[in-house]
mmCIF file of C-alpha atoms in Angstrom:
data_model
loop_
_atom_site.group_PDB
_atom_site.id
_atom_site.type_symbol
_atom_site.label_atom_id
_atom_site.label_comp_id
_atom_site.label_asym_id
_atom_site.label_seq_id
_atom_site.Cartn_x
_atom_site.Cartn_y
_atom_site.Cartn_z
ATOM 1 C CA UNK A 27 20.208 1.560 -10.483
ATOM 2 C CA UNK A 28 18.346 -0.915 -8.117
ATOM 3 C CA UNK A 29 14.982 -1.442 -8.321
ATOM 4 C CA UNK A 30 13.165 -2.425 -5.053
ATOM 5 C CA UNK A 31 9.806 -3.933 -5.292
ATOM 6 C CA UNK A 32 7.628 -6.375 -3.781
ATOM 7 C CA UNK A 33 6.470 -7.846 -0.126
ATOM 8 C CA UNK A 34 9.523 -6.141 1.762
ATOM 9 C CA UNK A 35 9.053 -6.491 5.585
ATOM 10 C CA UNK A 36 10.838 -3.740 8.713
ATOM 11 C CA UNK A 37 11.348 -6.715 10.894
ATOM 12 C CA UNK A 38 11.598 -5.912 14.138
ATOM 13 C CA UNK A 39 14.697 -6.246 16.532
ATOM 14 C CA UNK A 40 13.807 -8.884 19.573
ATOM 15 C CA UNK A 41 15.302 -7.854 22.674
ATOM 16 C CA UNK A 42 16.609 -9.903 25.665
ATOM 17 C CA UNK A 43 14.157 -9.707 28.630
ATOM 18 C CA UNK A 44 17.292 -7.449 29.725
ATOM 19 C CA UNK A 45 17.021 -5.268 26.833
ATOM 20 C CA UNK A 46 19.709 -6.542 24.803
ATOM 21 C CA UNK A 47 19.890 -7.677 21.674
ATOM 22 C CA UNK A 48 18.948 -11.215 21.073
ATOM 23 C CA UNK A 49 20.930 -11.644 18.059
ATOM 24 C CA UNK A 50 19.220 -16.120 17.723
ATOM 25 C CA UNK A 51 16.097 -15.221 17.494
ATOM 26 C CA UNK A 52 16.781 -12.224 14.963
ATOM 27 C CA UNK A 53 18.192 -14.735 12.626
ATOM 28 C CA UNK A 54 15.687 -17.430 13.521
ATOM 29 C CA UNK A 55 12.794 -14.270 12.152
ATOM 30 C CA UNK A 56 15.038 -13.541 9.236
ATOM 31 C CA UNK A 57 14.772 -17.118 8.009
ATOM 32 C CA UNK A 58 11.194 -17.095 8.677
ATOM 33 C CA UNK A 59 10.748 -13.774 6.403
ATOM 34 C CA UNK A 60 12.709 -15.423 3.719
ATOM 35 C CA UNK A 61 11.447 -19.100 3.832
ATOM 36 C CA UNK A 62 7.775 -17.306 3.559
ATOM 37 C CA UNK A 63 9.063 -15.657 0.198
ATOM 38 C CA UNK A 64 9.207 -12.177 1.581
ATOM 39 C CA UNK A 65 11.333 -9.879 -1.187
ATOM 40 C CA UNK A 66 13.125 -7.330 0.502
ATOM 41 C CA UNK A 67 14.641 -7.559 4.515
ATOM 42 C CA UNK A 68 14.580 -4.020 6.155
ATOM 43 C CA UNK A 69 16.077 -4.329 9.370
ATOM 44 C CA UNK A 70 16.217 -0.836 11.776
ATOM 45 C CA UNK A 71 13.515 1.233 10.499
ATOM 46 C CA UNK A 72 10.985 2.557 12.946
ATOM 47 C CA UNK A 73 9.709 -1.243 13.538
ATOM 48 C CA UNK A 74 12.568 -1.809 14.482
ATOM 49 C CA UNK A 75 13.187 0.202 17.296
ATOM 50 C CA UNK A 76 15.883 2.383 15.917
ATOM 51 C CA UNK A 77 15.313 5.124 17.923
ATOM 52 C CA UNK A 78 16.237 3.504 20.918
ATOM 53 C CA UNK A 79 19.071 1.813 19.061
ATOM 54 C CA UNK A 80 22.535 3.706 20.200
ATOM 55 C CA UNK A 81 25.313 3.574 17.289
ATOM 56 C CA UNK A 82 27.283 0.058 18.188
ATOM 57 C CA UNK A 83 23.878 -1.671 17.966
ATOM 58 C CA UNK A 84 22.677 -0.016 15.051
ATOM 59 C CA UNK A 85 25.560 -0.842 13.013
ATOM 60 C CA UNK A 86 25.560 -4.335 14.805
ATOM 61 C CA UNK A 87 21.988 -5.268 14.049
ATOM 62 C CA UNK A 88 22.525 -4.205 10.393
ATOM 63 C CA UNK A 89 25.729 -5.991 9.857
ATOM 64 C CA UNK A 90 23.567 -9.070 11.586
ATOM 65 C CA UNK A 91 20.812 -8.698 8.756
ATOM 66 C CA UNK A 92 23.112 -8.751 6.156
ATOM 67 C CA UNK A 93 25.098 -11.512 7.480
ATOM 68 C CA UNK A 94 22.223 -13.626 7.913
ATOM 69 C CA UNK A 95 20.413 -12.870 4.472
ATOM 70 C CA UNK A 96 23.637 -13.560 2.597
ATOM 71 C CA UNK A 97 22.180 -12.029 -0.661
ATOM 72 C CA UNK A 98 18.982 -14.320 -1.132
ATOM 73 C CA UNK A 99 16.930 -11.002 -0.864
ATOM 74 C CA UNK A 100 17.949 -7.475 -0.920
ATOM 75 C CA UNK A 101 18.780 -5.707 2.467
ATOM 76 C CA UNK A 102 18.006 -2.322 2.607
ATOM 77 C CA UNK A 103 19.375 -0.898 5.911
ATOM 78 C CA UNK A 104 17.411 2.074 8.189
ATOM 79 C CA UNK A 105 19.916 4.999 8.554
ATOM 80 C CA UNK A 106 17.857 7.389 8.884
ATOM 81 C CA UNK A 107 18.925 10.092 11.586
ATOM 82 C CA UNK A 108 17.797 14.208 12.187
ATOM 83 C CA UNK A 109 21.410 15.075 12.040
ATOM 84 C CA UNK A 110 22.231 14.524 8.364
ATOM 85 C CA UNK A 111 26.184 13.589 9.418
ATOM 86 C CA UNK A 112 24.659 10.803 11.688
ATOM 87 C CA UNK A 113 22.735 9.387 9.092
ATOM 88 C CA UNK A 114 25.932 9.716 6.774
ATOM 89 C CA UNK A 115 28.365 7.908 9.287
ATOM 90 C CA UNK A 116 25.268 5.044 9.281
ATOM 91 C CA UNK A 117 24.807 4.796 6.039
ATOM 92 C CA UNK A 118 28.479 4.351 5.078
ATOM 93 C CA UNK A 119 28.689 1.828 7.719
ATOM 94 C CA UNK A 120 25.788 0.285 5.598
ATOM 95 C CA UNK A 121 27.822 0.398 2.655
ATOM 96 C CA UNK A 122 30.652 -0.839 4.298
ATOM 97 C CA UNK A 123 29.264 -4.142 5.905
ATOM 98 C CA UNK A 124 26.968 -4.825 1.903
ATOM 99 C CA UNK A 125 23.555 -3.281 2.621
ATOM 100 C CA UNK A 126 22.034 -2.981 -0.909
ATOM 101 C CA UNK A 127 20.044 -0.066 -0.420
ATOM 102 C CA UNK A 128 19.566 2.992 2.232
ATOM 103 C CA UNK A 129 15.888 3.849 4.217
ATOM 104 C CA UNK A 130 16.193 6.999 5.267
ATOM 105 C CA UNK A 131 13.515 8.891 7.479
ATOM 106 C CA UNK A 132 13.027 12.281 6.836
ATOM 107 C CA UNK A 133 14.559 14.407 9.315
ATOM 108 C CA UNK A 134 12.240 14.207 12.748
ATOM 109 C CA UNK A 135 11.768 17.080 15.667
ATOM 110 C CA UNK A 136 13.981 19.849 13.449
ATOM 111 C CA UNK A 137 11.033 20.774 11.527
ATOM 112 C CA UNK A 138 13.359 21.371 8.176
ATOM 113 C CA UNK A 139 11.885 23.591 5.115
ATOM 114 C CA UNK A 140 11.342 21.841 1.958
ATOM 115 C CA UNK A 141 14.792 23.070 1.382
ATOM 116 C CA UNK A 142 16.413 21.686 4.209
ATOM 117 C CA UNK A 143 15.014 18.207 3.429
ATOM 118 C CA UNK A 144 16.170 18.484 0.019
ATOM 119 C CA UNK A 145 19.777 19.410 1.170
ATOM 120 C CA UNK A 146 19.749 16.726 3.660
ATOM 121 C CA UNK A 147 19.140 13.918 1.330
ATOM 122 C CA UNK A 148 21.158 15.338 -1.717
ATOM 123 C CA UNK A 149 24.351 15.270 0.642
ATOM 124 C CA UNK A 150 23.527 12.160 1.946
ATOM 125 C CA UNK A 151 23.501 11.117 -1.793
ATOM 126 C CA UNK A 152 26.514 12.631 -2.625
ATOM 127 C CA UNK A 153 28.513 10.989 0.382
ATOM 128 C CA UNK A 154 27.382 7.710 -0.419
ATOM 129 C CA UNK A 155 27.279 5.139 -3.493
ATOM 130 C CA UNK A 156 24.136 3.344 -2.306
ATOM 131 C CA UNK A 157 20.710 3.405 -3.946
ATOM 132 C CA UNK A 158 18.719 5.424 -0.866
ATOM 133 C CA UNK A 159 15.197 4.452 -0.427
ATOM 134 C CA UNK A 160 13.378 8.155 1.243
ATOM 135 C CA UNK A 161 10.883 8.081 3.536
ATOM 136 C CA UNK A 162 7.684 10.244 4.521
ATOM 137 C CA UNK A 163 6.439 9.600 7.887
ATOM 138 C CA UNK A 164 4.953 12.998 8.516
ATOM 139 C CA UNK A 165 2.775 11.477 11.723
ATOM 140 C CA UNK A 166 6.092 10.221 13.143
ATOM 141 C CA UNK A 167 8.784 13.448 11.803
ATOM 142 C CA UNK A 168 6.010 16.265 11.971
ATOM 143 C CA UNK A 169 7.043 17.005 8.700
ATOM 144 C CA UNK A 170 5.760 16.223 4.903
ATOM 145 C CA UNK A 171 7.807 15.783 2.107
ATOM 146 C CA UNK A 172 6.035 17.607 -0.158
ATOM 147 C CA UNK A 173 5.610 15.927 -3.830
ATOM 148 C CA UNK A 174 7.524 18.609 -5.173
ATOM 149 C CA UNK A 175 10.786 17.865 -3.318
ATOM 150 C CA UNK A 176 10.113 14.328 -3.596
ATOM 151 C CA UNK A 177 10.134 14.786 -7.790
ATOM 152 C CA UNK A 178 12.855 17.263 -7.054
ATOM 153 C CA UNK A 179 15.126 14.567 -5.485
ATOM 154 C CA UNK A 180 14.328 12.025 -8.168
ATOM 155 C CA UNK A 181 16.492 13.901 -10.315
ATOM 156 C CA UNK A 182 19.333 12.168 -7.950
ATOM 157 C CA UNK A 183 20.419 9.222 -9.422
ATOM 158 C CA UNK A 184 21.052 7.130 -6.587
ATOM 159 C CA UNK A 185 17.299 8.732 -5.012
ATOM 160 C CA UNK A 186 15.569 5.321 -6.264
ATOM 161 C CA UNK A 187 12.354 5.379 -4.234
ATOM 162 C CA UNK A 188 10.185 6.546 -1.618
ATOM 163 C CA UNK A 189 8.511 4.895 0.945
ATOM 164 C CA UNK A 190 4.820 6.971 1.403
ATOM 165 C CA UNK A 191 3.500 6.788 4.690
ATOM 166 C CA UNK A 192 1.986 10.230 4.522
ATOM 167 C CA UNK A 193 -1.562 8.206 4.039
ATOM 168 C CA UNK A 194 -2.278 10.748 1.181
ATOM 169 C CA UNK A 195 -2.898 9.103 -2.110
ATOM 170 C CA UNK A 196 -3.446 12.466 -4.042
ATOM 171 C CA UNK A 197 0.294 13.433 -3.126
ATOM 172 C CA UNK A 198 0.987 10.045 -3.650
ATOM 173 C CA UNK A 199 -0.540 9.558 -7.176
ATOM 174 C CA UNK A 200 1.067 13.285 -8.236
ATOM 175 C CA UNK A 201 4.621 11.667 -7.471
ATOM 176 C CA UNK A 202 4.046 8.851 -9.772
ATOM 177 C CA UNK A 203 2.825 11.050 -12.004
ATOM 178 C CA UNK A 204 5.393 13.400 -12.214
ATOM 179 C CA UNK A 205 8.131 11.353 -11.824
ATOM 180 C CA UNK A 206 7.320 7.528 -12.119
ATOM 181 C CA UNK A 207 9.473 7.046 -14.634
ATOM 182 C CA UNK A 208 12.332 8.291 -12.268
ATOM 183 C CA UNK A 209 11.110 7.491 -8.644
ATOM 184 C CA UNK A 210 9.253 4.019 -7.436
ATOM 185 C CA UNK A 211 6.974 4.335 -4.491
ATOM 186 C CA UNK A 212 6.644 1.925 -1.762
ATOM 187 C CA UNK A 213 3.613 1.695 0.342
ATOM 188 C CA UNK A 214 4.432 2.767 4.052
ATOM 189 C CA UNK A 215 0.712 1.773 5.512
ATOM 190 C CA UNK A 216 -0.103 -1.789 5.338
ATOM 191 C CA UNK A 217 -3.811 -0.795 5.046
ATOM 192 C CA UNK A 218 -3.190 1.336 2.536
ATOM 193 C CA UNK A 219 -0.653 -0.797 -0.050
ATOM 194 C CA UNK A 220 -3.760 -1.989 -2.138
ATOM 195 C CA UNK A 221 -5.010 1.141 -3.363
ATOM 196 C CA UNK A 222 -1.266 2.610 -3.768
ATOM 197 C CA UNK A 223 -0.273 -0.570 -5.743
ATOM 198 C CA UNK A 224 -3.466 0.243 -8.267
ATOM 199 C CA UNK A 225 -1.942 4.666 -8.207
ATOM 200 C CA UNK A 226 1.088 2.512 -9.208
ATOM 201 C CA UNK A 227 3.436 2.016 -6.122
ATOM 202 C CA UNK A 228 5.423 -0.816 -6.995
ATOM 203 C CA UNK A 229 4.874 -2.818 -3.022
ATOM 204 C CA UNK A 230 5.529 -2.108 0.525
ATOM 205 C CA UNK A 231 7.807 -2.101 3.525
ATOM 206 C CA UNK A 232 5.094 -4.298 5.838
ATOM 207 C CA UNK A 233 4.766 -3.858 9.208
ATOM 208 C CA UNK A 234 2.704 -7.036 9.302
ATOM 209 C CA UNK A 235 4.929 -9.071 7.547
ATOM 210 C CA UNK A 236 6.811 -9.715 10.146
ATOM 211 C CA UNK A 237 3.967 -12.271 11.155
ATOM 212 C CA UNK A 238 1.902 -12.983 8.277
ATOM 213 C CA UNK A 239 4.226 -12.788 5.610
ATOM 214 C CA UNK A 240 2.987 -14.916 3.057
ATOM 215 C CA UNK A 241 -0.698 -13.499 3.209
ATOM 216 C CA UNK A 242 1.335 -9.889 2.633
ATOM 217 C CA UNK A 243 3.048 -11.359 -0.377
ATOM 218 C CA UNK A 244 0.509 -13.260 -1.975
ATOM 219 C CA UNK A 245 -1.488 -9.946 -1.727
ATOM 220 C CA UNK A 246 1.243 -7.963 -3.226
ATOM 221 C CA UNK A 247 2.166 -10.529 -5.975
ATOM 222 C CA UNK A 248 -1.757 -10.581 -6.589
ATOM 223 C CA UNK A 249 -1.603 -6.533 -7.338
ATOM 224 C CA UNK A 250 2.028 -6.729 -9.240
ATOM 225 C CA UNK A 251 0.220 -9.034 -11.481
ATOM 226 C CA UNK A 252 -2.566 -6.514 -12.260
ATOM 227 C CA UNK A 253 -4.989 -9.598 -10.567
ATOM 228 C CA UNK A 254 -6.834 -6.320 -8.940
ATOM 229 C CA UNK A 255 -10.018 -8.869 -8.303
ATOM 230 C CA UNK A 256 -7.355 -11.375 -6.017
ATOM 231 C CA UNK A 257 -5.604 -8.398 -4.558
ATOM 232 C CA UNK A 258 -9.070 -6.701 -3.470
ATOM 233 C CA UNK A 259 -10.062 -9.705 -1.832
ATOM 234 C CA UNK A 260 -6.488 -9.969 0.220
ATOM 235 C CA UNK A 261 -6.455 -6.968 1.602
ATOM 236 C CA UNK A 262 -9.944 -6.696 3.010
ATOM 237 C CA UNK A 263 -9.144 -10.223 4.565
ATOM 238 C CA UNK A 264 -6.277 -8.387 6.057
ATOM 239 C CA UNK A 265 -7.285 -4.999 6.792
ATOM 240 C CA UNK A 266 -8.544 -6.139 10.590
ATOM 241 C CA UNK A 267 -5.006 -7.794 11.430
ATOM 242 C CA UNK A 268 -3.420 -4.305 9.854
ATOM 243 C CA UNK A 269 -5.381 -2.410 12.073
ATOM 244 C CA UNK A 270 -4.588 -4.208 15.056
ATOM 245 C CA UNK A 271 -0.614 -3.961 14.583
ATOM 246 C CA UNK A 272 -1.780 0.082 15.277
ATOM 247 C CA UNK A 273 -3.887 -0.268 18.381
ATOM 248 C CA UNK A 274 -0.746 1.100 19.959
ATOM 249 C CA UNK A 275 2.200 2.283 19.061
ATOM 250 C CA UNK A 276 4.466 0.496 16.369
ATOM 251 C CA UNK A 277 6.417 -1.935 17.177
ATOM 252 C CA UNK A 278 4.347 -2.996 20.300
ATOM 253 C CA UNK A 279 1.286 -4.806 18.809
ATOM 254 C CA UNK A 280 3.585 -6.278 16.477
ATOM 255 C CA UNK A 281 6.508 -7.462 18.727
ATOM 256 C CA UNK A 282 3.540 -8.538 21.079
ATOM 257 C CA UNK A 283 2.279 -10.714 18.556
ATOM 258 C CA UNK A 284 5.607 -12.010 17.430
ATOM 259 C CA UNK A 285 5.933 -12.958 20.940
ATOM 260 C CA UNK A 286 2.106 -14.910 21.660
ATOM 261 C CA UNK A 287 3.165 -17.074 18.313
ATOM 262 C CA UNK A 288 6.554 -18.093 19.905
ATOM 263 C CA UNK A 289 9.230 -16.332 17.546
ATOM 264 C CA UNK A 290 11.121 -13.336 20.251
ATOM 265 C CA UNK A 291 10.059 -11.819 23.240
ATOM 266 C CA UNK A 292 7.811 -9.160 23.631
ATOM 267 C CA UNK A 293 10.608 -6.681 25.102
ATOM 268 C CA UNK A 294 10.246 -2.962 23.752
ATOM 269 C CA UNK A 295 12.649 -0.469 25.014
ATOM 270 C CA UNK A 296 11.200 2.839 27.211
ATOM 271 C CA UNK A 297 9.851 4.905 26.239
ATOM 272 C CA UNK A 298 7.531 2.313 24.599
ATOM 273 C CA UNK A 299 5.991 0.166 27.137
ATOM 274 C CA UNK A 300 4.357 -3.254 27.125
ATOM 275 C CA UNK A 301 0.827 -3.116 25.774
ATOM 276 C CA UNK A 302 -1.992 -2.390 28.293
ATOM 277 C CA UNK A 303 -4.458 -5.225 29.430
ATOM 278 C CA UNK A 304 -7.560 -3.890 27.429
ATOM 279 C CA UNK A 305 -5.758 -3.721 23.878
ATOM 280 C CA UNK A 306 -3.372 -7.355 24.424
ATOM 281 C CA UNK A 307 -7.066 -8.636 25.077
ATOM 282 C CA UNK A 308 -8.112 -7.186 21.751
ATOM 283 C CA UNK A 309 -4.627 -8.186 19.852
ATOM 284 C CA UNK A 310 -5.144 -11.841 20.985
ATOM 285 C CA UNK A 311 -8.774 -12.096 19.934
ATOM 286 C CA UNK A 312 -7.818 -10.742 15.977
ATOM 287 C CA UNK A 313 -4.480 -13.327 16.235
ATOM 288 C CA UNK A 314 -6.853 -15.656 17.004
ATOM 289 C CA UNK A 315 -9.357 -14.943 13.910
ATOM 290 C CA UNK A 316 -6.261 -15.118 12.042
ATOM 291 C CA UNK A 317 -5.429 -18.206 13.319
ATOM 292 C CA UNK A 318 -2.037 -17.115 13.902
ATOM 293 C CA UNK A 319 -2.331 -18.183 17.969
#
């Protein structure tokens, strides 16, 4: 089954100052991600604006991804939904257009039992022949996978890994474990991938990758390497620019910056709104230090 490992980056989706997709500068970012030795391309996870995403796009942006990658990395598509035959019909489209792997967010707003999230995912397993990649979010879903379902589903064989954004490294570190030998993690906080990678997660899907992608890399390859005294070293460099992309809301401090350095434009779609005077002020001051503006 696939492995997934590495500096993978949930690039974000630029939008037209109308709100559409700007499909150019998408595969002008891709490029970027993949010239910068970035692993993994995750395109329509929460960075990038899936939510607001309606099915044509979705599927559209995805297809887009994989088009443009054109297997030099691994693509694993967000098709996550909180109706499980939404994030079927998704993921087979997924499938269909050659996404290597699945991200799927656990269910948001339902509120699902530990049972309901392990029925959800083993039916999305059992509908379709991808490696699925799960994801805890509980800040964003209101909901916890709890390590016990998460070993539970690693008894799936196409359940391959899960991306831990829950920020707790004792759940975390009882996963691996558990069930390391069955289950990779993947760091879901940026700020948090060094002391996960040293637990034993195996990388992370970046948020800030998507503008300093070779400083996330090097970081990660550092760690991979067991070069703990490198790795350290990276991520406190880092850990101000990580903290800025969450000022606000993700994707807006990130698409913001994307935009100051020239690569989209800053357009988010409501209900996220452009960034208010007092944090841009902020963002452009840590870009700065980071000599990425």
């Amino acid at each position: 089954m696939a492995h997934f490992s590495g500096s993978m980056v949930a690039i974000i989706t630029p939008f037209r100052e109308d709100g559409t997709f700007d499909e150019e500068r998408y595969r002008e970012l891709i490029e970027f991600q993949i010239e910068k030795g970035t692993d993994v391309i995750v395109p329509c996870g929460t960075t990038g604006e899936s939510a607001t995403l309606d099915f044509e796009e979705h599927d559209y942006v995805i297809k887009t991804c994989i088009d443009q990658v054109n297997k030099r990395v691994p693509v694993i598509a967000g098709t996550g939904a909180n109706n499980t035959a939404e994030a079927i019909h998704l993921s087979q489209n997924a499938r269909k257009n050659g996404a290597d792997g699945l991200l799927l967010v656990c269910p948001y707003y339902n509120k699902p039992s530990q049972e309901g999230i392990y029925r959800h995912y083993r039916k999305i397993a059992e509908e379709v022949a991808l490696p699925q990649v799960l994801y805890n979010v509980p800040g964003r879903t209101g909901v916890n996978i709890s390590a016990e379902t998460t070993c539970r589903l690693a008894e799936l064989d196409n359940v391959v890994a899960i991306k831990e954004a829950s920020g707790d490294l004792t759940q975390i570190s009882e996963i691996i474990a558990r069930a390391g030998d069955k289950i990779d993690v993947i760091s879901g906080d940026d700020f948090l991938t060094f002391p996960m990678m040293a637990c034993g997660a195996v990388g992370v899907i970046s948020v800030t990758a998507n503008i300093a992608p070779d400083r996330v890399k090097r970081m990660v390859a550092a760690a991979a390497e067991g070069d703990y005294a490198t790795a350290r070293k990276l991520h406190l460099q880092l850990l101000e620019l990580h903290k800025a992309m969450f000022i606000e809301s993700n994707p807006v401090p990130v698409k913001t910056s994307a935009s100051l350095m020239g690569k989209c434009g800053d357009t988010v779609r409501l209900p996220l709104a452009p960034m208010a005077p007092a944090n841009l002020e902020k963002l452009q001051a840590v870009l700065k230090k980071y000599e990425l503006i």
